[in-house]
Tab-separated table of C-alpha atoms in Angstrom:
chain	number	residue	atom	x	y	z
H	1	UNK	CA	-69.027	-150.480	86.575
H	2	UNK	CA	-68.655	-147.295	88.563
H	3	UNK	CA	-68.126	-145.615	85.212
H	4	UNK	CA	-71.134	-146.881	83.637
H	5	UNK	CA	-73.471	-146.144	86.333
H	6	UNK	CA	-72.597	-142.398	86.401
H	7	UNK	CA	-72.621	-142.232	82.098
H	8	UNK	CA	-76.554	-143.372	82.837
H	9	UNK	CA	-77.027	-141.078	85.405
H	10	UNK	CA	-75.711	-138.471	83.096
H	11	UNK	CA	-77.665	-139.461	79.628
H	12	UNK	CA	-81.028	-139.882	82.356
H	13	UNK	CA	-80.337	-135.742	83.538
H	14	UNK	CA	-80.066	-135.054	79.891
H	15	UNK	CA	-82.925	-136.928	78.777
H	16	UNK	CA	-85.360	-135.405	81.579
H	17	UNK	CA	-85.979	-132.030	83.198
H	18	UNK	CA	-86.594	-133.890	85.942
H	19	UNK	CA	-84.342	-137.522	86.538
H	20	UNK	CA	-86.202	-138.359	90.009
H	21	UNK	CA	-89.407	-138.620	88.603
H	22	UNK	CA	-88.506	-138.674	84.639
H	23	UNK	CA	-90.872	-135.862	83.982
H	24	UNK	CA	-93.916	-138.142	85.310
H	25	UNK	CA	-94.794	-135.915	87.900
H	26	UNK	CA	-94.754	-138.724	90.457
H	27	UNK	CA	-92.299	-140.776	91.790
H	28	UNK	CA	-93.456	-144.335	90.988
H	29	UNK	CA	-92.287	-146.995	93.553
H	30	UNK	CA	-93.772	-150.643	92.873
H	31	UNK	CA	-97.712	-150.086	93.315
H	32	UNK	CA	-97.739	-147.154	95.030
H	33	UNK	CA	-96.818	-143.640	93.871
H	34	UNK	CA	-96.595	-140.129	95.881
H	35	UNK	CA	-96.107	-136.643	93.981
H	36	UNK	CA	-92.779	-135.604	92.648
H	37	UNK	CA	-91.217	-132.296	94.307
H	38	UNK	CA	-91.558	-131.178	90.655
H	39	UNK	CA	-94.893	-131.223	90.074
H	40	UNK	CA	-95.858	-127.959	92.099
H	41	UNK	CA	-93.274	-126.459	89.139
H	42	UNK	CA	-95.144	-127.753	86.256
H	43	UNK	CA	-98.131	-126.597	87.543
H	44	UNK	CA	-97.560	-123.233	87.622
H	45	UNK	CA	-95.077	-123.108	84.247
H	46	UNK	CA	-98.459	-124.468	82.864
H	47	UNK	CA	-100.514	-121.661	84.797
H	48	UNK	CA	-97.910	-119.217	82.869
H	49	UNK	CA	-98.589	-120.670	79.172
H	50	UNK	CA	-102.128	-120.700	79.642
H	51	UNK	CA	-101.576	-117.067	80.918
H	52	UNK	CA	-100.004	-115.926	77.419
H	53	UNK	CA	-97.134	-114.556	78.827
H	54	UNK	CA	-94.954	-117.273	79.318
H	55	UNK	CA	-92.579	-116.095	76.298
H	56	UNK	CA	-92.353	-112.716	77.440
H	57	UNK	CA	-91.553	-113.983	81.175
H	58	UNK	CA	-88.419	-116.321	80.037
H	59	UNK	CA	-86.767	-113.518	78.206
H	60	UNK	CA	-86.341	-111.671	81.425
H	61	UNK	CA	-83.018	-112.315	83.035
H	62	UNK	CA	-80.208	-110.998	84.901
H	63	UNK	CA	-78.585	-111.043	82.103
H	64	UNK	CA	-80.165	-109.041	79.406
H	65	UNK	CA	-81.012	-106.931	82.681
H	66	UNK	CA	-78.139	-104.198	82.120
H	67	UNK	CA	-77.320	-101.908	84.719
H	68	UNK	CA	-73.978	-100.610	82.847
H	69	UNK	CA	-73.978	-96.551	82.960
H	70	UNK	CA	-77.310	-96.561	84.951
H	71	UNK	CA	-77.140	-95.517	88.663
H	72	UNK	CA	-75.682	-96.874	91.891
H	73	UNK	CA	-79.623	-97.330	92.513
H	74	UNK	CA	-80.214	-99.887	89.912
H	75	UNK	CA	-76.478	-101.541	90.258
H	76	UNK	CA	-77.491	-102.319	93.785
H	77	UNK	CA	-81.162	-103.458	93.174
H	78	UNK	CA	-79.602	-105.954	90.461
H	79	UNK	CA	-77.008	-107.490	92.749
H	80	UNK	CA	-79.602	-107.652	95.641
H	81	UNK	CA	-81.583	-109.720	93.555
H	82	UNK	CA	-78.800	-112.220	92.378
H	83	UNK	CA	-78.063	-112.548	96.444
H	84	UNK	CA	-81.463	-113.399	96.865
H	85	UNK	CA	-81.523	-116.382	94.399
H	86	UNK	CA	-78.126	-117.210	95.275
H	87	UNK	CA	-78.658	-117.448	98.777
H	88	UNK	CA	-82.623	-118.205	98.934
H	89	UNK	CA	-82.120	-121.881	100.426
H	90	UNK	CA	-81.235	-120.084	103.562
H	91	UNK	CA	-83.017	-116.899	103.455
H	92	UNK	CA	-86.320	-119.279	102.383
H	93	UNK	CA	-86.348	-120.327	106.074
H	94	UNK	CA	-85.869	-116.871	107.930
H	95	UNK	CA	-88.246	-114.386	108.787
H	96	UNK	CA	-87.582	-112.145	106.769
H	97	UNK	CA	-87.363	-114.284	103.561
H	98	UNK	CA	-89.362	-111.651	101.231
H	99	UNK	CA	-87.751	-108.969	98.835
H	100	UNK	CA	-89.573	-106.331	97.275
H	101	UNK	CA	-88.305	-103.263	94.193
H	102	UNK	CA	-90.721	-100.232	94.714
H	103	UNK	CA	-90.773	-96.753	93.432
H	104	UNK	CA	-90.158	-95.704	89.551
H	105	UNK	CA	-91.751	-96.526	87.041
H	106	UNK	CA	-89.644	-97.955	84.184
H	107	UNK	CA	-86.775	-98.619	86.648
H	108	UNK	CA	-86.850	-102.414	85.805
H	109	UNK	CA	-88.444	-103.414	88.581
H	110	UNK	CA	-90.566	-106.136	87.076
H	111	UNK	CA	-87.761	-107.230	85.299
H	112	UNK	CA	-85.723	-107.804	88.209
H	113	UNK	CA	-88.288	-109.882	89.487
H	114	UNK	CA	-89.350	-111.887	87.112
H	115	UNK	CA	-85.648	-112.759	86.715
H	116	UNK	CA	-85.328	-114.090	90.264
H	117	UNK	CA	-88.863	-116.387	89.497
H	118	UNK	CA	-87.391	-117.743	86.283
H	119	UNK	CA	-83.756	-118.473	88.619
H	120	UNK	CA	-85.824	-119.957	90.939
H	121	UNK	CA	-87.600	-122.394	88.824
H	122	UNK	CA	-84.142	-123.414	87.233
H	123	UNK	CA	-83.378	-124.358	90.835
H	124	UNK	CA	-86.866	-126.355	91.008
H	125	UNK	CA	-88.520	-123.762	93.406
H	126	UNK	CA	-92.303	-123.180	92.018
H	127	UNK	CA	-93.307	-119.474	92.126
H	128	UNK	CA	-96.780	-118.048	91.260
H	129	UNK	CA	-97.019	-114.562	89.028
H	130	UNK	CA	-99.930	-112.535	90.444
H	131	UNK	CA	-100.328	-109.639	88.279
H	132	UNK	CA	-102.073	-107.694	90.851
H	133	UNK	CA	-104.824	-105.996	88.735
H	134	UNK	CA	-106.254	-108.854	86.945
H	135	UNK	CA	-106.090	-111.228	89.774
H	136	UNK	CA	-107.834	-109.577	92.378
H	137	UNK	CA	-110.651	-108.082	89.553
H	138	UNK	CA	-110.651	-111.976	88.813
H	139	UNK	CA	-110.938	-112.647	92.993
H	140	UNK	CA	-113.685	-109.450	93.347
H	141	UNK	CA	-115.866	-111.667	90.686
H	142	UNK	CA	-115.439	-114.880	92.755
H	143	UNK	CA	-116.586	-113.277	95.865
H	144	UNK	CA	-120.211	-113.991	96.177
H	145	UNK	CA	-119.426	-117.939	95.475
H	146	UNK	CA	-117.145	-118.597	98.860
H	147	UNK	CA	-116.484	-122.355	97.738
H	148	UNK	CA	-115.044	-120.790	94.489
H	149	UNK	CA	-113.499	-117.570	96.479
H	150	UNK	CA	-111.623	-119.915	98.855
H	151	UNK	CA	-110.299	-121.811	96.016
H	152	UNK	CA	-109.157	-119.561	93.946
H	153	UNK	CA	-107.739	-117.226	96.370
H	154	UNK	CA	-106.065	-120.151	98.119
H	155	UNK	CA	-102.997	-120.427	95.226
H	156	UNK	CA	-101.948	-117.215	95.927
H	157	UNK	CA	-102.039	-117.980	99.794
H	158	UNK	CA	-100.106	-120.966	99.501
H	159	UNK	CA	-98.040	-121.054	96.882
H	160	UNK	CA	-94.206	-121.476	97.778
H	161	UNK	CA	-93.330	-118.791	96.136
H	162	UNK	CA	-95.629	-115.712	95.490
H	163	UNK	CA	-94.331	-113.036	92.573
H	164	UNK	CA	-96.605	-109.799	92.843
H	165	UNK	CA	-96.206	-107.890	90.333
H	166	UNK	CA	-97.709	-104.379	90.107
H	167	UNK	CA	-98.772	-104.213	93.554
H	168	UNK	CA	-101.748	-101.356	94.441
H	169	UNK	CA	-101.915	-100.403	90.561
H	170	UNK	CA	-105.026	-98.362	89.532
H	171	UNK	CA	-107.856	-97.053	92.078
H	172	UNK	CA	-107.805	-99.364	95.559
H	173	UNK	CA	-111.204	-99.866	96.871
H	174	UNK	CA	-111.786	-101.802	100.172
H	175	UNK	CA	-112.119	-105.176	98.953
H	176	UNK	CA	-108.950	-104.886	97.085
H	177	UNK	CA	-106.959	-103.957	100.860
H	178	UNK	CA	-108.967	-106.894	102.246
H	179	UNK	CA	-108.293	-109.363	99.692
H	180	UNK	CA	-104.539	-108.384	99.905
H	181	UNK	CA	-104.596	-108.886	103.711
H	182	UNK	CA	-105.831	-112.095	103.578
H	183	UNK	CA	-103.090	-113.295	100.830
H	184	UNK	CA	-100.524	-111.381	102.443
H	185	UNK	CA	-101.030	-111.904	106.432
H	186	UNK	CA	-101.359	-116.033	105.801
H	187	UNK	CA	-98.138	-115.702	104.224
H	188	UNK	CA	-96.923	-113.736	107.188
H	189	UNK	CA	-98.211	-116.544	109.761
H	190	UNK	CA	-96.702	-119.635	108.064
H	191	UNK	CA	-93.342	-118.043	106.441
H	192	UNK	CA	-93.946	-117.896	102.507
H	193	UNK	CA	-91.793	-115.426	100.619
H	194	UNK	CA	-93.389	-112.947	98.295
H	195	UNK	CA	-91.779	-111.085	95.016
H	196	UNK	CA	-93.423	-107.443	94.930
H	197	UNK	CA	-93.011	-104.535	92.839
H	198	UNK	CA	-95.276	-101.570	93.082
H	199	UNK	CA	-94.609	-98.026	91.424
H	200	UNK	CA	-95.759	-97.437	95.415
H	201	UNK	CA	-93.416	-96.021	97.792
H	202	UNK	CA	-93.146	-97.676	101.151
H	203	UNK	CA	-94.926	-94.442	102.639
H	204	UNK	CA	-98.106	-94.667	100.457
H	205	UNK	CA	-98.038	-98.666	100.653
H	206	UNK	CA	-98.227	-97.802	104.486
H	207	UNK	CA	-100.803	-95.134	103.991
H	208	UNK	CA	-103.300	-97.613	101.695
H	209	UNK	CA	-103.366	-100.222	104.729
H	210	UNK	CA	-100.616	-100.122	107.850
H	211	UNK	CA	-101.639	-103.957	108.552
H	212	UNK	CA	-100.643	-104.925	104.874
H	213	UNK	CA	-97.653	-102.586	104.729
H	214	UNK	CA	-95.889	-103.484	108.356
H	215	UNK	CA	-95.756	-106.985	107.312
H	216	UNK	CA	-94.268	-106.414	103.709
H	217	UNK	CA	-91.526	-104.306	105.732
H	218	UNK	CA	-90.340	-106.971	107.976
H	219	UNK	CA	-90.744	-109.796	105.663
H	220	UNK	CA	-88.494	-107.751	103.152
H	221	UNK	CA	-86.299	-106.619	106.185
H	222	UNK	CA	-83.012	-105.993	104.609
H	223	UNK	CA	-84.244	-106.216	100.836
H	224	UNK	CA	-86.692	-103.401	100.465
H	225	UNK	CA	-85.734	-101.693	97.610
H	226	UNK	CA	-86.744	-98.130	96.926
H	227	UNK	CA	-86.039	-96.318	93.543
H	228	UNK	CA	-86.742	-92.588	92.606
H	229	UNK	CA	-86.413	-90.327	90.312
H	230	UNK	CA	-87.215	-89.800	86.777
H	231	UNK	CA	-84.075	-90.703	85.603
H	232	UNK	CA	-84.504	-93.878	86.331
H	233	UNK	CA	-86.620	-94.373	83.883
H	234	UNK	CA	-85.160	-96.353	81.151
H	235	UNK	CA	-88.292	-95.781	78.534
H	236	UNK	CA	-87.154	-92.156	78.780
H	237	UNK	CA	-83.705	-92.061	79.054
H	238	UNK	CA	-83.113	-95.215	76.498
């Protein structure tokens, strides 16, 4: 009987992403029914394939991420972010739960962390891509509506995980620093981690806004990684 039970368990896990809920969304319990721990996943997976980038965002992994004959640079930035995903159940609930890959462009910084989002959703943990440009042009257009600016703006507050990608690209005005603030200090106050990778320097993220940059620092205490130099660059050296 034993047996049995575990061979339905199995053939239910292989039927369904998702065998609490099986892929409903909700976990149904007689009449009543209360959201699945899944569903925040779904949502933004669907946020991604409306997006048009969802194709290009699975195909980056650790993987296909080679750091063979690069630098000791990239080596360590690679195995920094496998620790992260590794050990994110724990580092989720510290302080300083955030990681961030800064500096060079062509380094592989994006790829690095789009490979820990796409980990972390295997493990069921939802994370929201904010490619900085278009989403704060997108949060600048809101602005004058507040009901709409509060809404929009608040997925990128809240989300449980927050991917940045890009960070500071292009000319910063002042509603791009104050928009930032508000995403970034609320994640500050209640603990979210945040994915970031700017071609920025910790120096010049400091220099754009010291509020903004002092709390990136300490929530990436530890895994704040900084790349330079032109060889670095795989697009020119590959």
């Amino acid at each position: 009987m034993q047996q049995e039970e575990q061979e339905n368990l199995k053939t239910t896990e292989t039927l369904y992403r998702c065998p609490k809920c099986q892929d409903r969304e909700f976990i149904i319990n007689g009449n009543s029914a209360r959201p699945c721990e899944c569903q925040e996943l779904r949502r933004y997976e669907r946020i991604l394939e409306a997006s048009g980038i969802s194709q290009a965002f699975k195909q980056k992994t650790f993987k296909n991420f080679s750091a063979d004959n690069k630098s000791n640079e990239i080596k360590i930035a690679k195995q920094t972010a496998m620790e992260y995903v590794m050990g994110f159940e724990e580092i989720s609930k510290q302080v300083s739960n955030s990681i961030a890959f800064l500096g060079q462009v062509g380094s592989g910084k994006t790829h690095l962390s789009i490979a820990i989002a796409n980990n972390l959703m295997k493990k069921l943990v939802p994370v929201l891509y904010m490619p900085y440009r278009d989403v704060i042009t997108h949060l600048k257009q809101c602005i004058t509506d507040e009901v709409n600016y509060q809404r929009e703006i608040a997925k990128y507050k809240t989300a449980s995980v927050l991917m940045v990608d890009d960070l500071y690209k292009g000319r910063i005005s002042a509603s791009d620093t104050n928009i930032m603030f508000e995403i970034i200090n609320y994640r500050y106050l209640k603990g979210l981690p945040v994915v970031i990778s700017s071609e920025l320097n910790t120096d010049k993220i400091l220099d754009i806004d010291e509020g903004i940059g002092s709390r990136i620092i300490q929530m990436c205490k530890g895994r704040l990684i900084e790349l330079q130099g032109a060889n670095l660059n795989h697009r020119l050296t590959s």
